[in-house]
mmCIF file of C-alpha atoms in Angstrom:
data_model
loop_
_atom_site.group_PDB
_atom_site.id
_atom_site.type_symbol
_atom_site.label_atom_id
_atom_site.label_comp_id
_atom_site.label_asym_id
_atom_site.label_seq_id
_atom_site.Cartn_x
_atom_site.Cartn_y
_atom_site.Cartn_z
ATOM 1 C CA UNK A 1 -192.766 33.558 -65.796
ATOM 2 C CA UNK A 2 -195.615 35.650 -66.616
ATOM 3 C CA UNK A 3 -196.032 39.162 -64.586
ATOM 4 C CA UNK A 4 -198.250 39.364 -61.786
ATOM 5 C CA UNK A 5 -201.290 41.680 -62.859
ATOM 6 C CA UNK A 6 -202.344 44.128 -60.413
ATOM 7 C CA UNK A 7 -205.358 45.970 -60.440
ATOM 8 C CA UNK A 8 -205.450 49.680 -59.911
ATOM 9 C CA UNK A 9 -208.201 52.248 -59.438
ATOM 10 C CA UNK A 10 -207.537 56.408 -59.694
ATOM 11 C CA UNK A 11 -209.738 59.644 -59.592
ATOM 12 C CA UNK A 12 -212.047 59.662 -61.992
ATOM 13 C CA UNK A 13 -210.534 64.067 -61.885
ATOM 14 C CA UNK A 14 -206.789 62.883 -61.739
ATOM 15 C CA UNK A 15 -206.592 59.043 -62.794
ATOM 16 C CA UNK A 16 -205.481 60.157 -66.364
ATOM 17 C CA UNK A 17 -202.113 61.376 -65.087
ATOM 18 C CA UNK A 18 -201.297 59.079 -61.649
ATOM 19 C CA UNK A 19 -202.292 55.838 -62.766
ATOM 20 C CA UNK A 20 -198.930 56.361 -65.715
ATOM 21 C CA UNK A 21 -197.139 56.520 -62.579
ATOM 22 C CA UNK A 22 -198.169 53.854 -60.737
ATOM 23 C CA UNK A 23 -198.440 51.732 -64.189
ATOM 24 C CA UNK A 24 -194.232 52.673 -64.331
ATOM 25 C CA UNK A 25 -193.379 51.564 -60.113
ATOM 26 C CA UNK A 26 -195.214 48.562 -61.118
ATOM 27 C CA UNK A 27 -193.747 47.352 -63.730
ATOM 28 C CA UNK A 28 -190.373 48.219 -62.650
ATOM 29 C CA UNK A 29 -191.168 45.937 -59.429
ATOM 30 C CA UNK A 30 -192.192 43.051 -62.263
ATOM 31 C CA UNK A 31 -195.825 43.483 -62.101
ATOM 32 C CA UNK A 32 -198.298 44.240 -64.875
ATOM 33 C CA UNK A 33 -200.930 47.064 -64.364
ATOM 34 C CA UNK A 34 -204.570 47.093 -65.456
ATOM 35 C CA UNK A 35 -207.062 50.625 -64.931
ATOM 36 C CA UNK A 36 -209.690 49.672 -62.358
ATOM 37 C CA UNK A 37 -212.856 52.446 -61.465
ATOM 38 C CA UNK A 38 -216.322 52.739 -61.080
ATOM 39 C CA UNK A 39 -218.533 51.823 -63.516
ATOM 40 C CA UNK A 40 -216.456 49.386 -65.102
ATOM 41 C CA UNK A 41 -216.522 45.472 -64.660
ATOM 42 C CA UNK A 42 -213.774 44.322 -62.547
ATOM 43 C CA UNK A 43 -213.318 40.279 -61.304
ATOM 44 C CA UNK A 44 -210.751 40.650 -58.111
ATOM 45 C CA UNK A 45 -210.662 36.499 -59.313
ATOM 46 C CA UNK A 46 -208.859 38.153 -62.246
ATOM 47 C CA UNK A 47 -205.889 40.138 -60.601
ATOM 48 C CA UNK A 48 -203.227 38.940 -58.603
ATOM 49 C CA UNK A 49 -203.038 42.600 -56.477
ATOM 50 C CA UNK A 50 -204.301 45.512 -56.089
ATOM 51 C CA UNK A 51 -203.611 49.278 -55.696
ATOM 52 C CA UNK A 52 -206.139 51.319 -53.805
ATOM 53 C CA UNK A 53 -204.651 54.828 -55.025
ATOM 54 C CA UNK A 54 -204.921 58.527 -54.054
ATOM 55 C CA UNK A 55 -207.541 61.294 -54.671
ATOM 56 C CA UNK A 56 -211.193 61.890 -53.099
ATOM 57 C CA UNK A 57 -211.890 61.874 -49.409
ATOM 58 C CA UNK A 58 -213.827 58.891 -48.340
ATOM 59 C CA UNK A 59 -217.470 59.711 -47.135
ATOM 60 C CA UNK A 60 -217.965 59.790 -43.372
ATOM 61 C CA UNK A 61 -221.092 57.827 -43.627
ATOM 62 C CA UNK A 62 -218.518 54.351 -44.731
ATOM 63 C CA UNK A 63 -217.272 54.575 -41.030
ATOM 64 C CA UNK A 64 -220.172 56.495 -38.866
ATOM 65 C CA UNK A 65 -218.352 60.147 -38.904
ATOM 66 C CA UNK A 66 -219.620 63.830 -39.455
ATOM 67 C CA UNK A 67 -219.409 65.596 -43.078
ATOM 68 C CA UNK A 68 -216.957 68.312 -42.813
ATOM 69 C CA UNK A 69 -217.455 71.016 -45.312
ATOM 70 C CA UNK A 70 -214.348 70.648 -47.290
ATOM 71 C CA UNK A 71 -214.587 67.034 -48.224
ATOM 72 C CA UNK A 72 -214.803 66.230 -51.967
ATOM 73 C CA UNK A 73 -216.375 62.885 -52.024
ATOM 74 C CA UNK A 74 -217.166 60.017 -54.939
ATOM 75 C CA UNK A 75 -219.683 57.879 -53.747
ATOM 76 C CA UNK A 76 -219.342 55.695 -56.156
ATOM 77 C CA UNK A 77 -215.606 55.038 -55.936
ATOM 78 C CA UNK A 78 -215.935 54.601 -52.174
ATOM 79 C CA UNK A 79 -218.369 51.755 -52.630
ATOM 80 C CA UNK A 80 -216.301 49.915 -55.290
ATOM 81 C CA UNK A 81 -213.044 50.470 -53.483
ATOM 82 C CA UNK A 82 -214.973 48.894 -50.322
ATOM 83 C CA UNK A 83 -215.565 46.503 -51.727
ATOM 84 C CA UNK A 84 -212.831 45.557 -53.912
ATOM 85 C CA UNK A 85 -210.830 45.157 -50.287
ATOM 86 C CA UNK A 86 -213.263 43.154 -48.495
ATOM 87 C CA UNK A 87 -212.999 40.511 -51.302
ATOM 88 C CA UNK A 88 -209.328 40.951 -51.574
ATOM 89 C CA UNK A 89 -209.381 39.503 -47.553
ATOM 90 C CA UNK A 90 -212.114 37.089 -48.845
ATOM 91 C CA UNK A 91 -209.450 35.735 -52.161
ATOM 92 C CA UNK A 92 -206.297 35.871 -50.550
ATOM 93 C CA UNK A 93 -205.685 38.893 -52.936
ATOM 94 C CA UNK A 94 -202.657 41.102 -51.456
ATOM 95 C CA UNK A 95 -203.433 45.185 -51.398
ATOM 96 C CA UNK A 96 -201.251 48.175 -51.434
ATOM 97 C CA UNK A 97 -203.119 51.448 -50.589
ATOM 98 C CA UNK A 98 -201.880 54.718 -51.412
ATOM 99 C CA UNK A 99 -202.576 58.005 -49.136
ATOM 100 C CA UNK A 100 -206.789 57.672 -49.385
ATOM 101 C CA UNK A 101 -205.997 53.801 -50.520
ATOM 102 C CA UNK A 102 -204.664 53.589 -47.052
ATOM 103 C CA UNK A 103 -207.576 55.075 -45.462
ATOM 104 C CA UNK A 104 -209.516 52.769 -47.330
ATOM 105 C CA UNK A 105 -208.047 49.823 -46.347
ATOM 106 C CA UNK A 106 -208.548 50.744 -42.648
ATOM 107 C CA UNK A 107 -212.401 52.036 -43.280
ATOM 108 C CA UNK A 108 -212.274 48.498 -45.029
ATOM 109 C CA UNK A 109 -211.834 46.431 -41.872
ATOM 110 C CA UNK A 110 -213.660 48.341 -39.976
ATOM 111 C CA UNK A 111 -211.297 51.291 -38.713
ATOM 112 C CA UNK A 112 -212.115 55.379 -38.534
ATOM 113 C CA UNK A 113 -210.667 58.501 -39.623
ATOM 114 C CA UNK A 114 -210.240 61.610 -38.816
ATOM 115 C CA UNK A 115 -211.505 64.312 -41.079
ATOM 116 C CA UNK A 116 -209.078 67.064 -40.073
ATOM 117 C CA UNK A 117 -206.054 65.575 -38.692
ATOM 118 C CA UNK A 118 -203.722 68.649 -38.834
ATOM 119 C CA UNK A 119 -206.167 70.113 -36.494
ATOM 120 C CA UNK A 120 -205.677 67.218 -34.417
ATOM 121 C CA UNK A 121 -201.882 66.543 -34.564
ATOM 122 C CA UNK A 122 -201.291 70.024 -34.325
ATOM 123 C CA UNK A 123 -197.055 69.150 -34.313
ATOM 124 C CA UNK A 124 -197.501 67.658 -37.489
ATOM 125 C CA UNK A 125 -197.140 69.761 -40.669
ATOM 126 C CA UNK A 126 -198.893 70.058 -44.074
ATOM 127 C CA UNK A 127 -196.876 70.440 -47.233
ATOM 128 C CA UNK A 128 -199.061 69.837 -49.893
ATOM 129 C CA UNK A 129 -196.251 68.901 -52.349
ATOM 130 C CA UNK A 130 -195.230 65.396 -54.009
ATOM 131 C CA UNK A 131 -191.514 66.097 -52.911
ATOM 132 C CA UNK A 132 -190.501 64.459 -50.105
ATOM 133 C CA UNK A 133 -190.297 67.399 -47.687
ATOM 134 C CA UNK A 134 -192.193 65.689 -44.734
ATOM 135 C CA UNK A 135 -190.700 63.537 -42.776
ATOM 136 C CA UNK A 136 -191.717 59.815 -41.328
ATOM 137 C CA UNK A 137 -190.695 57.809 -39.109
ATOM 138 C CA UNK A 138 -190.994 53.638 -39.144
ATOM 139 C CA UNK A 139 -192.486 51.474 -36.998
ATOM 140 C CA UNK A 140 -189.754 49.044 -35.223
ATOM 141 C CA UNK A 141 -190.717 45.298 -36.026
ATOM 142 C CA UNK A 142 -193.455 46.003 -38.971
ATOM 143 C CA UNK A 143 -192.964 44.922 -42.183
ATOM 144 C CA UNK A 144 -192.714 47.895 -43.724
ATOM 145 C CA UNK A 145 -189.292 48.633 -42.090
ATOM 146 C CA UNK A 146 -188.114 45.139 -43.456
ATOM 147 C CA UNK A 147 -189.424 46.090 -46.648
ATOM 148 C CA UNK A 148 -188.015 49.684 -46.917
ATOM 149 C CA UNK A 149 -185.575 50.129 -43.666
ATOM 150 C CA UNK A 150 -185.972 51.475 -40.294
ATOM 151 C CA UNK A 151 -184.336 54.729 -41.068
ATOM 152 C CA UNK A 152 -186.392 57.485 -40.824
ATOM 153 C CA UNK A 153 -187.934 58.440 -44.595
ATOM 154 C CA UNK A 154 -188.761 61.681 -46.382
ATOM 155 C CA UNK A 155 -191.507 61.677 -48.075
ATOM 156 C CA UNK A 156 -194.131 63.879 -49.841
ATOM 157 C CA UNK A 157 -197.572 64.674 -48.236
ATOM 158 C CA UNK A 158 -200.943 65.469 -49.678
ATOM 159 C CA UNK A 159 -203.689 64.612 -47.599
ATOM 160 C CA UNK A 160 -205.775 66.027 -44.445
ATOM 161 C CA UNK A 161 -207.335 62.926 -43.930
ATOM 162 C CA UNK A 162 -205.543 60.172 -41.368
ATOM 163 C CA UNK A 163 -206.323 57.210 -40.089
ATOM 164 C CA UNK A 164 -207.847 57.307 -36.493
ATOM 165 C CA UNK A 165 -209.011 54.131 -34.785
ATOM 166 C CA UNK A 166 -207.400 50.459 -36.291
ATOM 167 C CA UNK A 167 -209.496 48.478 -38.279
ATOM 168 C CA UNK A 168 -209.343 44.932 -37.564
ATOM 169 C CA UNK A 169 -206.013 43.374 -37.671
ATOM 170 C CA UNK A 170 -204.298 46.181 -38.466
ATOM 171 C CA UNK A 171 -201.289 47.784 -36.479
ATOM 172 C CA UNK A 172 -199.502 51.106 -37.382
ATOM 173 C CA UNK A 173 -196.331 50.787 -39.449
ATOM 174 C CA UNK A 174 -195.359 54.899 -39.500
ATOM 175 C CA UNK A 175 -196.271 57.935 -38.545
ATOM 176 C CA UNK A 176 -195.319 61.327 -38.909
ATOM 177 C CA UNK A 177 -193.191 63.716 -36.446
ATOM 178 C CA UNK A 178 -195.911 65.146 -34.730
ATOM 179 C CA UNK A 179 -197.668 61.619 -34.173
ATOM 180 C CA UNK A 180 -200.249 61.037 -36.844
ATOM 181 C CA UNK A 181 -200.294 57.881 -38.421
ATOM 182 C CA UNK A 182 -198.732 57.534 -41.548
ATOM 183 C CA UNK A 183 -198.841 53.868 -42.482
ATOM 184 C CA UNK A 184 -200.367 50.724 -41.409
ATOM 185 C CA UNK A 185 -199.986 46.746 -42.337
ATOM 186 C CA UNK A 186 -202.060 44.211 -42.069
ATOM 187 C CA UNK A 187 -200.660 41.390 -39.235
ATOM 188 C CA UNK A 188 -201.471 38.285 -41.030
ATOM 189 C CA UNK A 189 -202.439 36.966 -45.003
ATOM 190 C CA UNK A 190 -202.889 38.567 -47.129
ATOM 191 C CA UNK A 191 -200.340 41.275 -47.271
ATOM 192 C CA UNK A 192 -201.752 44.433 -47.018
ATOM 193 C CA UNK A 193 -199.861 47.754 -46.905
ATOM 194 C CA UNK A 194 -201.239 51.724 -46.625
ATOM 195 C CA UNK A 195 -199.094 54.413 -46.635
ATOM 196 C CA UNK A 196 -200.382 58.157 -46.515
ATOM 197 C CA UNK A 197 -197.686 59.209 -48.803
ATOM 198 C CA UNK A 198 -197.662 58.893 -52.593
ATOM 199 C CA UNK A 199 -194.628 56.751 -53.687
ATOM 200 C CA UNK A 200 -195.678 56.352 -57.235
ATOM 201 C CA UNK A 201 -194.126 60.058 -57.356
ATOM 202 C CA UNK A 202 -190.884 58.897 -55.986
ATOM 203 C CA UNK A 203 -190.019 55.987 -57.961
ATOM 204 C CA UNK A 204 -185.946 57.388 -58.218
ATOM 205 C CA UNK A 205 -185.750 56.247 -54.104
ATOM 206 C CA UNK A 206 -185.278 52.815 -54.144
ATOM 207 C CA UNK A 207 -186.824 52.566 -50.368
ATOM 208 C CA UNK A 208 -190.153 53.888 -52.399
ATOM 209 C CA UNK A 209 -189.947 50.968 -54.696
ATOM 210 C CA UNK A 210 -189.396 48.217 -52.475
ATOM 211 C CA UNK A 211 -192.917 49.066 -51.547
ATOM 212 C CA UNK A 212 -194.316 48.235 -54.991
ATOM 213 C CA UNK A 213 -191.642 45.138 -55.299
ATOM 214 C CA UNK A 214 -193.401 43.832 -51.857
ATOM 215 C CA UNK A 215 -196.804 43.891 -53.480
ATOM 216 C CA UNK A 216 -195.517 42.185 -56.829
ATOM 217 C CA UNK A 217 -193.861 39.766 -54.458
ATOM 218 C CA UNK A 218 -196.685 39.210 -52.409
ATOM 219 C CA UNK A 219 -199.101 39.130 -55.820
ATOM 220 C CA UNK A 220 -196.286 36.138 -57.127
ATOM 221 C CA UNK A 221 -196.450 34.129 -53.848
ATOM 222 C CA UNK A 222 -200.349 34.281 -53.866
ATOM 223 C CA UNK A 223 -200.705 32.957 -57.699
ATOM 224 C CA UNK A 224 -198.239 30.114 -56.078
ATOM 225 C CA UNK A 225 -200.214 29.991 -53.137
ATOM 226 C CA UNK A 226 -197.528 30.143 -50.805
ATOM 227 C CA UNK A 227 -197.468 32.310 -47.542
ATOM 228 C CA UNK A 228 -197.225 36.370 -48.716
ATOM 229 C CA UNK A 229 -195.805 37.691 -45.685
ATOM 230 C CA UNK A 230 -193.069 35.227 -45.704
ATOM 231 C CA UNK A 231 -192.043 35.659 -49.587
ATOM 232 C CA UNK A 232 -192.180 39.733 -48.926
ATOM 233 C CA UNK A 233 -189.611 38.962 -46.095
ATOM 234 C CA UNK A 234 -187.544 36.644 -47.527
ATOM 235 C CA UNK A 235 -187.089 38.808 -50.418
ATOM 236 C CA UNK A 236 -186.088 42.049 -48.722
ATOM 237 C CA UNK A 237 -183.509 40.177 -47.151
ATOM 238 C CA UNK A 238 -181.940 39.169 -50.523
ATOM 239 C CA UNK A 239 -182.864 42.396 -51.637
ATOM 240 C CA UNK A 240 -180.385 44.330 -48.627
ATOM 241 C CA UNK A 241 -178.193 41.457 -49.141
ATOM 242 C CA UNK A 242 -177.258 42.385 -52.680
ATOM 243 C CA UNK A 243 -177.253 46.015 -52.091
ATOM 244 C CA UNK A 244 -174.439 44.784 -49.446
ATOM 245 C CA UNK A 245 -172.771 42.843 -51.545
ATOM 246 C CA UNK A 246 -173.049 45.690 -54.596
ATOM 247 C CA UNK A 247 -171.367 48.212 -52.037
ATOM 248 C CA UNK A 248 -168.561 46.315 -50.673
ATOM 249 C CA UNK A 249 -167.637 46.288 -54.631
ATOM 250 C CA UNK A 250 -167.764 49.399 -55.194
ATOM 251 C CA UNK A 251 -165.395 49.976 -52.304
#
């Protein structure tokens, strides 16, 4: 059975060094990765995912917001990124959005941010560091708590950027202790996940991978065309079932 390939665009200032990462949580989760960025010809027809990952701030003027002085911005990714989700809803193509990926994905569908959200969720706190110091809490009922759990997860945190108002069929699958969103899902095909944290960093918690094996999963059902949401279920639940079964052995 041939791996799922998943595209995946990076920082033209940092792509070098992340998209090895993301390459690695990939193909551990049984996907194949391909670099995706702007200037260069990319066919969404030709992947069977994609990974919206981490880096610039996206431009206010995507989503009808004010510049705020510290923003480093790449038009040019914004517009490919844009538009590499809008035709992911239009193919049936399943997304996973890392920290600005998930912003992305809500500016995508029509959502806001906001620019400075430590400012706004004053409770919340900045670390600034890929270990997983901050700490987030799971939506009850969303997919990504059948994907990864419902315990709360520690996780790293790098952005000042945060999703404000929903875009359009989105709900919120974590946030943070003082309140700011930290993930959201997509309701309905095609799967679509964006968390605000960089997993690709913590690829030794298996909670962290289960978030790349529900792409792959979710990139296998749609080459079968079968329901994504359904296959990303069905195989968490084997997935908990053998880690179960792989305890009880182990006494």
């Amino acid at each position: 059975m041939r791996r799922p390939v998943i595209g995946v665009t990076t920082s033209q200032r940092s792509g070098w060094r992340i998209f090895p990462l993301v390459a690695l949580n990939i193909w551990l989760a049984g996907g194949r990765a391909i670099r995706w960025g702007a200037g260069r010809r990319m066919d969404v027809s030709r992947a069977d995912g994609i990974v919206i990952g981490g880096g610039d701030d996206i431009s206010p003027d995507l989503y009808g917001g004010e510049l705020v002085s510290a923003a480093r911005l790449d038009p040019a990714r914004d517009k490919l990124e844009q538009e590499l989700v809008q035709e992911a809803l239009q193919q049936d193509t399943p997304v996973l959005g890392i920290c600005r990926g998930s912003q992305m994905i809500n500016v995508a569908l029509g959502g806001t941010l906001d620019q400075d959200a430590y400012a706004t969720y004053t409770n919340s706190r900045l670390y600034r560091t890929i270990l997983p110091r901050k700490r987030v809490r799971v939506e009850p009922g969303t997919r990504l708590m059948q994907v990864a759990g419902a315990k709360p997860m520690r996780v790293n945190a790098l952005h000042s950027q945060a999703v404000c108002i929903l875009g359009t069929d989105l709900r919120v699958a974590a946030r943070d202790s003082g309140g700011m969103i930290q993930g959201v899902e997509r309701v309905r095909d095609p799967f679509m996940l964006g968390v605000q944290w960089h997993p690709e960093h913590l690829f030794y918690a298996h909670r962290q991978r289960a978030i790349f094996r529900a792409l792959v999963t979710a990139a296998r059902a749609g080459m079968d065309r079968a329901d994504q949401h359904e296959a990303v279920d069905a195989a968490s639940d084997h997935d908990r079932a053998g880690r179960r079964e792989a305890t009880g052995l182990l006494g």
